Short mmCIF file of C-alpha atoms in Angstrom, two decimals:
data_model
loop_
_atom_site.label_atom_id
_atom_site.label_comp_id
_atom_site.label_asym_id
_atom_site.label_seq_id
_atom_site.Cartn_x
_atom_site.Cartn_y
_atom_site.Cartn_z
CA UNK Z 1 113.61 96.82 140.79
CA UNK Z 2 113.09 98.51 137.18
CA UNK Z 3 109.99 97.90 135.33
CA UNK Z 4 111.33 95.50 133.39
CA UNK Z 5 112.52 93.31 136.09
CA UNK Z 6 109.61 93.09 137.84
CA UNK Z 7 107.29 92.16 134.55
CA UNK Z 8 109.99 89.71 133.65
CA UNK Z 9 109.34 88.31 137.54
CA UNK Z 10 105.43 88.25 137.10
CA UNK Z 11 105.77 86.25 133.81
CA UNK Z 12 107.88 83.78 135.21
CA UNK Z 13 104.99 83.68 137.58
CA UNK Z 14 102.35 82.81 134.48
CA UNK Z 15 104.45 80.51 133.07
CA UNK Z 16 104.81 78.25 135.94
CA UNK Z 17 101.69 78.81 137.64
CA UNK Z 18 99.70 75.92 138.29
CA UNK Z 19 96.24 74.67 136.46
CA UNK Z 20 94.34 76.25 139.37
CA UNK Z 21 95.91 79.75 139.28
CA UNK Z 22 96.12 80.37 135.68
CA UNK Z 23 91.82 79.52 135.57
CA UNK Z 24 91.86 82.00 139.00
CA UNK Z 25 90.58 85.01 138.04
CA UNK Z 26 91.89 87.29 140.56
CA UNK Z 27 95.54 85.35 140.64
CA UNK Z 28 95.33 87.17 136.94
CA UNK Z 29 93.80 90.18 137.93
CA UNK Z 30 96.54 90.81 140.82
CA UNK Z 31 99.08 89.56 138.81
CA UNK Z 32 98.24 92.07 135.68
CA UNK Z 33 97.86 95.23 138.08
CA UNK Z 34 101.15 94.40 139.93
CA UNK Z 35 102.61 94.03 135.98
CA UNK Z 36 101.48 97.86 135.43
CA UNK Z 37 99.22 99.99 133.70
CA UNK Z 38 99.60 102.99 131.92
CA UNK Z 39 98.14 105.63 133.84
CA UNK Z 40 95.42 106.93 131.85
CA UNK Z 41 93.75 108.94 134.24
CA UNK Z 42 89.99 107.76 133.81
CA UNK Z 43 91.41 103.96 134.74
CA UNK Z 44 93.39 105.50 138.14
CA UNK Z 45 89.61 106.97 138.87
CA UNK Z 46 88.38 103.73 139.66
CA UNK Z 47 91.52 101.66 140.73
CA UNK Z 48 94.50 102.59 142.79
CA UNK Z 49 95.19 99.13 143.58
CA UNK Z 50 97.40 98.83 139.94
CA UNK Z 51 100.63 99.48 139.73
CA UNK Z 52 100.82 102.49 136.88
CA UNK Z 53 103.75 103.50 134.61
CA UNK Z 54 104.75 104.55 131.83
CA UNK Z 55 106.04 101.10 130.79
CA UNK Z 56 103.04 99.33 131.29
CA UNK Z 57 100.36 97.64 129.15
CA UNK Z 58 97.30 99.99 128.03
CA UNK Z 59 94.63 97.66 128.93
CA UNK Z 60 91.67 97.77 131.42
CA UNK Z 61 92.78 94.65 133.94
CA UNK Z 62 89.20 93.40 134.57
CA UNK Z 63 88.88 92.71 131.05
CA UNK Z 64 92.27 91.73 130.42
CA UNK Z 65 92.22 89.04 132.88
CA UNK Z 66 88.86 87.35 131.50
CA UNK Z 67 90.65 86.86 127.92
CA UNK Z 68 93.61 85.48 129.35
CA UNK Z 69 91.57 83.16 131.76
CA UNK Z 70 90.14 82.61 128.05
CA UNK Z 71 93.16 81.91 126.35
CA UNK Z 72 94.88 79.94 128.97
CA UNK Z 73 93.36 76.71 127.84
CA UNK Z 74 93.60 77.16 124.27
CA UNK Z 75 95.65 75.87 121.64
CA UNK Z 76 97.71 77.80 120.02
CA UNK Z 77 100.81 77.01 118.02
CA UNK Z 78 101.02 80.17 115.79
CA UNK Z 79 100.43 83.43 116.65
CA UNK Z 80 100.03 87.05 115.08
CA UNK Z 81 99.34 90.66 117.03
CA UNK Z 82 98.93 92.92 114.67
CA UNK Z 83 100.28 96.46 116.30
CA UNK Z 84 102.05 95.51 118.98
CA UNK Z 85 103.21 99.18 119.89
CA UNK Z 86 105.44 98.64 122.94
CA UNK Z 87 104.86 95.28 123.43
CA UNK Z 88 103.92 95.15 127.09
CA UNK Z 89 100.70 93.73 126.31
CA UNK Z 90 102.06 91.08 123.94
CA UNK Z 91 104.71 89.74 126.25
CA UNK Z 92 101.60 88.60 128.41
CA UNK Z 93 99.37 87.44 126.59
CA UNK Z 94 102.23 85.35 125.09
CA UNK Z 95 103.85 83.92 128.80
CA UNK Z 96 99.88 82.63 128.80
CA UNK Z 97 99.35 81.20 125.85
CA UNK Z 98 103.00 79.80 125.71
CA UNK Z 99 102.37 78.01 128.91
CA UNK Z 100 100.29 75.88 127.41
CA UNK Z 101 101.91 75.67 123.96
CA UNK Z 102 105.42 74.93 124.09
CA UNK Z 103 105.79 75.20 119.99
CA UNK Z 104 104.29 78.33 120.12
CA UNK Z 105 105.72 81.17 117.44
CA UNK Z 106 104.44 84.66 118.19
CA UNK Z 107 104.64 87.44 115.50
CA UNK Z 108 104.77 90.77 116.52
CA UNK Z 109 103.88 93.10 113.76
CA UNK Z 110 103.78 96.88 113.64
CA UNK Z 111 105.12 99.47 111.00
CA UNK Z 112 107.66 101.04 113.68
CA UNK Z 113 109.89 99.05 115.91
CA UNK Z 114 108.74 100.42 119.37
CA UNK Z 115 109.81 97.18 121.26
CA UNK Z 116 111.05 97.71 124.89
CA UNK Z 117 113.77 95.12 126.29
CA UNK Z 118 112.87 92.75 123.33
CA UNK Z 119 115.74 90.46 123.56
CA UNK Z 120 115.05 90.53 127.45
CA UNK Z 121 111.79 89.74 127.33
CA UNK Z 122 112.52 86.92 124.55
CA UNK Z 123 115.07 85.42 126.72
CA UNK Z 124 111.98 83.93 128.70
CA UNK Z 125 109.42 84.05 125.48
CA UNK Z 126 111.86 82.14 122.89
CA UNK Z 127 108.20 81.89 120.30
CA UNK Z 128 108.45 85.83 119.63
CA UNK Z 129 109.77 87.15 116.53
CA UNK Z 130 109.59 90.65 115.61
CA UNK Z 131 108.14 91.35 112.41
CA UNK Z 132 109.15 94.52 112.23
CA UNK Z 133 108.77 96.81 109.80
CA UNK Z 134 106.08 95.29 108.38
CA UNK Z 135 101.88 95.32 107.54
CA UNK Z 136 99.53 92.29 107.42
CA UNK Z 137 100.21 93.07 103.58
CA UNK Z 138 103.19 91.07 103.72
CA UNK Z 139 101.41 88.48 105.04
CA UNK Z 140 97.82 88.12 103.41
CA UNK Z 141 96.62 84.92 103.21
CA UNK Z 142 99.21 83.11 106.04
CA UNK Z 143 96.58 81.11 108.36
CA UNK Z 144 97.75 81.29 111.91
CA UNK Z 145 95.92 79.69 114.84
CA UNK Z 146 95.53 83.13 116.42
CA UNK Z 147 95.33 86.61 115.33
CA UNK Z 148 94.92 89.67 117.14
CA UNK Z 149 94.34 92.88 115.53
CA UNK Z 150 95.03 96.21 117.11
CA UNK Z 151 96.91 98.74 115.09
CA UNK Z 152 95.56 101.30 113.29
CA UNK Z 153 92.02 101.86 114.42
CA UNK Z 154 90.17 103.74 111.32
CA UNK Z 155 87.73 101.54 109.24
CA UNK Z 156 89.54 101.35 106.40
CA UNK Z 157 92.81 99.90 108.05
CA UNK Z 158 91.14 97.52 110.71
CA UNK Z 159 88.76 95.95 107.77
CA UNK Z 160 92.02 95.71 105.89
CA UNK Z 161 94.29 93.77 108.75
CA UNK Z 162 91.16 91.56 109.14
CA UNK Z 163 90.61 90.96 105.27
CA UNK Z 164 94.92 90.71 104.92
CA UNK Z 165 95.30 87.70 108.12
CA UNK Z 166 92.14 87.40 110.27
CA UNK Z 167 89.77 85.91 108.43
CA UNK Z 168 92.00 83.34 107.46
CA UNK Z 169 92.53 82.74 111.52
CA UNK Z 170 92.04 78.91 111.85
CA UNK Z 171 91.02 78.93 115.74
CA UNK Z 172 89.96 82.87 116.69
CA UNK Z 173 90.83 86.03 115.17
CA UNK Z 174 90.57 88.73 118.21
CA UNK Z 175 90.04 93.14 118.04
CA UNK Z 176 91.01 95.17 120.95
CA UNK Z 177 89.22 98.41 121.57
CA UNK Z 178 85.54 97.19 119.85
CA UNK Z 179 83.87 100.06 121.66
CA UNK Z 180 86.49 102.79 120.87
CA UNK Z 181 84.54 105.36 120.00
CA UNK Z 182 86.82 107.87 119.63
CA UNK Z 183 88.12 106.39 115.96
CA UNK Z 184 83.98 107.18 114.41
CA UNK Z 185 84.93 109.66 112.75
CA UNK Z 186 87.22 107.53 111.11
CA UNK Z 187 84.82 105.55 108.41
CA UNK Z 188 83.23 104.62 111.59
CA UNK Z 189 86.50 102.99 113.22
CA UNK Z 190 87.26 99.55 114.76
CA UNK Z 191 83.84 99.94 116.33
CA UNK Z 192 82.32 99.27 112.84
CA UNK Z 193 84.94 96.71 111.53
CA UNK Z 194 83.65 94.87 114.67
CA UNK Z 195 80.34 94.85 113.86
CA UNK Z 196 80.79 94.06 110.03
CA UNK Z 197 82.65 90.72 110.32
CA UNK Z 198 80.44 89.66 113.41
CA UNK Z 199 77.77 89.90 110.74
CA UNK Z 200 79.56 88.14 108.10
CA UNK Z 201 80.35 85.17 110.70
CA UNK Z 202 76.90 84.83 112.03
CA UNK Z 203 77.84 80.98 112.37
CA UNK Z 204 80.68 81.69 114.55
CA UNK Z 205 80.28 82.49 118.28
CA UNK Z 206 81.31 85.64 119.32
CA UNK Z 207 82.71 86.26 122.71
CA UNK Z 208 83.07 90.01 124.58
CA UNK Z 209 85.60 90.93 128.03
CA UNK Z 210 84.51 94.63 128.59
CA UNK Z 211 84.64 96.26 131.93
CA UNK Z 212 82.66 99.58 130.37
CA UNK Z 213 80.00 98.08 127.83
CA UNK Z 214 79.57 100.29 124.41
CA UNK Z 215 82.24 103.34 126.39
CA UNK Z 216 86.06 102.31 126.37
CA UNK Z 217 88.23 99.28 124.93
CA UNK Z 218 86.74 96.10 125.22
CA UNK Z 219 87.94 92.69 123.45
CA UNK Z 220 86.21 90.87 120.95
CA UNK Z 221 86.61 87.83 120.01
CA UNK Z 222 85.30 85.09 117.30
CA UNK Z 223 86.30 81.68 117.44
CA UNK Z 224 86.09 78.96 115.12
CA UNK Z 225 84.64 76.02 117.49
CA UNK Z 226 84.52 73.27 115.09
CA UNK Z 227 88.20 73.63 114.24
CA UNK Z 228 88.32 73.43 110.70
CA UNK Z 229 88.90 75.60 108.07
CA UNK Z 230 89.33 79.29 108.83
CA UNK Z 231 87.11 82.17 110.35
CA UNK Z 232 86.04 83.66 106.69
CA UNK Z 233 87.35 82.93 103.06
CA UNK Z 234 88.64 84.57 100.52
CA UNK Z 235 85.68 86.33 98.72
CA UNK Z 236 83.06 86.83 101.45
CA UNK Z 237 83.20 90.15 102.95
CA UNK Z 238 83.56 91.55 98.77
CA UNK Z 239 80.59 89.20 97.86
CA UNK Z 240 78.69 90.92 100.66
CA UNK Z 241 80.06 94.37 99.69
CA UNK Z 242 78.47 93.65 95.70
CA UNK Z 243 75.57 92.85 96.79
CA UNK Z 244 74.99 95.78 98.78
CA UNK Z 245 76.04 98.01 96.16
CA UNK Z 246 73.39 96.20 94.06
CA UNK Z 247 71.08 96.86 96.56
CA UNK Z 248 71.55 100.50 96.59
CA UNK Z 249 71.19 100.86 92.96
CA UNK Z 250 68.23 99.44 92.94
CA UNK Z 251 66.85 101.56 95.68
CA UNK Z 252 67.84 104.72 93.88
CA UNK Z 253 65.57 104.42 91.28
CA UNK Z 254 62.62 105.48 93.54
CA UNK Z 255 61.39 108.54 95.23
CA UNK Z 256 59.61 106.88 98.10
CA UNK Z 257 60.30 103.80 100.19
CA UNK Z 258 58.71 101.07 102.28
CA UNK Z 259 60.41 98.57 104.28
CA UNK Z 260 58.24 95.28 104.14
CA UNK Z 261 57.34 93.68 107.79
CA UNK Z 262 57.98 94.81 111.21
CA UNK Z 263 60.16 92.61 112.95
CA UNK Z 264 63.50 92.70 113.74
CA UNK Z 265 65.13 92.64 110.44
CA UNK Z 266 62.96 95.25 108.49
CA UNK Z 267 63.10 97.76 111.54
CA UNK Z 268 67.19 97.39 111.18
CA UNK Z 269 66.33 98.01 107.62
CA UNK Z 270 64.64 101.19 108.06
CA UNK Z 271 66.77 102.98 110.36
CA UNK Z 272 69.86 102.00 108.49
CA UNK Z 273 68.47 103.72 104.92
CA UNK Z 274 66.74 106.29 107.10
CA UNK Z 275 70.54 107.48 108.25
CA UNK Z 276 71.45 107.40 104.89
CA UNK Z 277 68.85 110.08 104.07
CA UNK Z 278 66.76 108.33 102.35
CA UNK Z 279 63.04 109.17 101.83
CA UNK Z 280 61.40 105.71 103.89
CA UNK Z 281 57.69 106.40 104.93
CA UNK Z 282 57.44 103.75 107.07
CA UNK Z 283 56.83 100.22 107.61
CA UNK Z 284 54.34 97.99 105.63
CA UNK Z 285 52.23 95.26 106.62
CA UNK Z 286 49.41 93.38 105.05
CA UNK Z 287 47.63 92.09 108.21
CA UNK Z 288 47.76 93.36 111.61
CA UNK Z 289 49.10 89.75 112.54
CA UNK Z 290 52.62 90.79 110.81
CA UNK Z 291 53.14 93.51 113.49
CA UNK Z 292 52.87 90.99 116.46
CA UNK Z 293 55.25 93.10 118.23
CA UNK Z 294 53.16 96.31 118.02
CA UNK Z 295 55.89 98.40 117.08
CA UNK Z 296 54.88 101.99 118.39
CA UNK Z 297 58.16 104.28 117.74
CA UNK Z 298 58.25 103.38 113.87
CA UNK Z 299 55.45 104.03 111.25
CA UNK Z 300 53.62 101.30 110.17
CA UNK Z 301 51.48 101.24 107.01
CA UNK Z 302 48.86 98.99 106.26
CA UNK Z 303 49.56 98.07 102.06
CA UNK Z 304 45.57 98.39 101.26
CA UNK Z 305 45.77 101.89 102.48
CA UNK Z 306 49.53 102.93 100.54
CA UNK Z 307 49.23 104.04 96.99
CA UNK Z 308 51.93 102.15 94.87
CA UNK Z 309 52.91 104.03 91.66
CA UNK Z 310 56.23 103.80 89.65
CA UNK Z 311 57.86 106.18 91.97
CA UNK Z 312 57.46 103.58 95.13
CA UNK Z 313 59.58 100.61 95.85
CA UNK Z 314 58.99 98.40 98.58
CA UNK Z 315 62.00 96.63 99.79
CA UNK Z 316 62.35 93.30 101.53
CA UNK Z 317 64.93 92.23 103.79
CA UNK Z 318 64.16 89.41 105.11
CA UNK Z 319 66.83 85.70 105.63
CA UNK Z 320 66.76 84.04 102.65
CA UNK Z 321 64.65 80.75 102.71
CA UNK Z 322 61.69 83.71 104.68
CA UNK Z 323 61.29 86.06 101.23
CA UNK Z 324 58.76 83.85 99.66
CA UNK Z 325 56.31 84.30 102.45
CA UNK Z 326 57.03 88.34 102.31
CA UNK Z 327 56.12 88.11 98.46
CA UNK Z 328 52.89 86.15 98.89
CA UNK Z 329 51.62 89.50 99.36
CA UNK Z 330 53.52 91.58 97.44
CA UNK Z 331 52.89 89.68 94.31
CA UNK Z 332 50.86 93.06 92.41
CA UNK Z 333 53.58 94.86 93.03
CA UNK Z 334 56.22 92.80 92.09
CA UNK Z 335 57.86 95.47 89.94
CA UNK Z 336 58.13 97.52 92.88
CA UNK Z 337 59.67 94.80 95.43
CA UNK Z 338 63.73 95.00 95.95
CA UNK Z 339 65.31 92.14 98.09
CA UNK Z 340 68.17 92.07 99.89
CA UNK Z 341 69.39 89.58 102.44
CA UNK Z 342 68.56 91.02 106.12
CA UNK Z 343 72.65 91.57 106.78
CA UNK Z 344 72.83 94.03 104.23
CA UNK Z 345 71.37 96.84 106.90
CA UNK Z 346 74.39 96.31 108.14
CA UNK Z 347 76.54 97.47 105.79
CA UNK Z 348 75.09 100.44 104.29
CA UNK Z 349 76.97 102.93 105.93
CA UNK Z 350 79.98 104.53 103.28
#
């Protein structure tokens, strides 16, 4: 039995599988090794149960199977996957979500047509199309129920495919590979598009399937729970983007730098600008009741005991409707204060 016939086999297997097996865990785990895996060699370390080839999916089956339990129950009736390579990987997820959702139309795009047995594989998956050769360019703007992005992993193309089709997802837009560290030296990767629109969706829950936390692959998901409207809108990552270029000018117009507060927020705030290189003395508090946390590895200033001149700017990054309790304190040095919503740590890596 080729490859081929034995993957069509096991998806004949999803697709008629009962209520009970498709929410079994290990009916998908067994079914996904005995599908195949390509043999990378750290994955054949720590399971020789799998069946590994050369024509099989390049996913980690532990965390493979808990998205598809995932997406078994959830409906779907259009579909994108952006980079879709081979296609091994898409022609399962598909048999699962296509059990379920018998309208189903899946759109496989990538930039090179790399499809194996395509017309085989669509002989039991009639809801794929290939979109092939194309970007999520040609589609920017299209709300699907479903998107899942995993083609080129630099910063600048990720944060593109999500800007072009995911955040116009209407039930969950998907990443593969979140904790691919390999692609940071690529504007920081898929790793940091990740982390971006998970900050610019705060309202959203966030789901992860990882098998190797913060080392290899992993699959991220945000879903839009209360089923209306889409993930993002047009407009919010760029607002975000403005304001944090405002912020930075602002910063740049002083030598020195405080970060008001030590919670959460402001210590994300100081480590962020402190990567950046700039010159951040510490943390500043007015009472010893605003450190209730004692923070020991970060300096903390007391503001009675800082001298403010025009070469000092204090900066606040605190949530919104909290800034007016920051700038009780602050209100002599006013002139001095920049405020920036506490996501914008988040973003000031270039």
């Amino acid at each position: 039995m080729t490859d081929t016939q034995r993957q069509i086999t096991i998806l004949k297997r999803i697709l008629h599988s009962s209520d009970k097996e498709i929410h079994d865990i290990n009916f998908l785990l067994e079914n996904i090794k005995e599908y195949g895996i390509v043999p990378l060699a750290w994955l054949k370390e720590l399971d020789d149960e799998a069946v590994y080839t050369d024509n099989g999916m390049m996913q980690v089956p532990g965390e493979f199977a808990g998205f598809c339990q995932f997406l078994a129950d959830q409906e779907v009736h259009t579909a994108m996957e952006v980079g879709v390579y081979r296609g091994r990987s898409s022609y399962f997820i598909c048999a699962v979500l296509y059990r379920n959702n018998s309208d189903l139309v899946y759109d496989m795009v990538d930039i090179v047509d790399s499809l194996d047995e395509f017309k085989e594989f669509q002989k039991i998956l009639p809801c794929i199309r290939k979109q092939i050769p194309h970007t999520t360019k040609d589609f920017v703007g299209k709300e699907y129920d479903f998107v899942f992005i995993d083609a080129d992993h630099s910063y600048e193309a990720s944060m593109e495919d999500y800007l072009n089709v995911g955040r116009y997802a209407k039930k969950m837009v998907c990443f593969h590979d979140i904790y691919a560290h390999e692609y940071d030296s690529q504007g920081g990767g898929i790793v940091r598009t990740w982390n971006e629109v998970g900050t610019i969706t705060t309202k959203l829950p966030k789901m992860v399937f990882s098998q190797f936390p913060n080392r290899w692959m992993g699959i991220g998901v945000i879903s839009n729970s209360k089923g209306c409207g889409t993930i993002g809108r047009l407009g919010d990552f760029e607002s975000v983007m403005a304001e944090r270029d405002t912020f930075v000018r602002e910063i740049q117009r002083f030598d020195t730098l405080y970060v008001y507060g030590a919670r959460n927020d402001s210590r994300r705030m100081y480590r962020a600008l402190r990567q950046q290189g700039y010159a951040v003395e510490g943390l500043l508090i007015s009472e010893e009741d605003e450190n209730p946390e004692q923070v020991l590895e970060l300096p903390v200033c007391y503001l009675r005991n800082i001298a403010v001149d025009d070469a000092t700017g204090i900066v606040v990054c605190y949530r919104r409707s909290l800034c007016h309790t920051a700038l009780e304190h602050l209100t002599e040095h006013r002139e001095h204060v920049v405020i920036c919503d506490d996501i914008i740590a988040s973003f000031l890596t270039k």
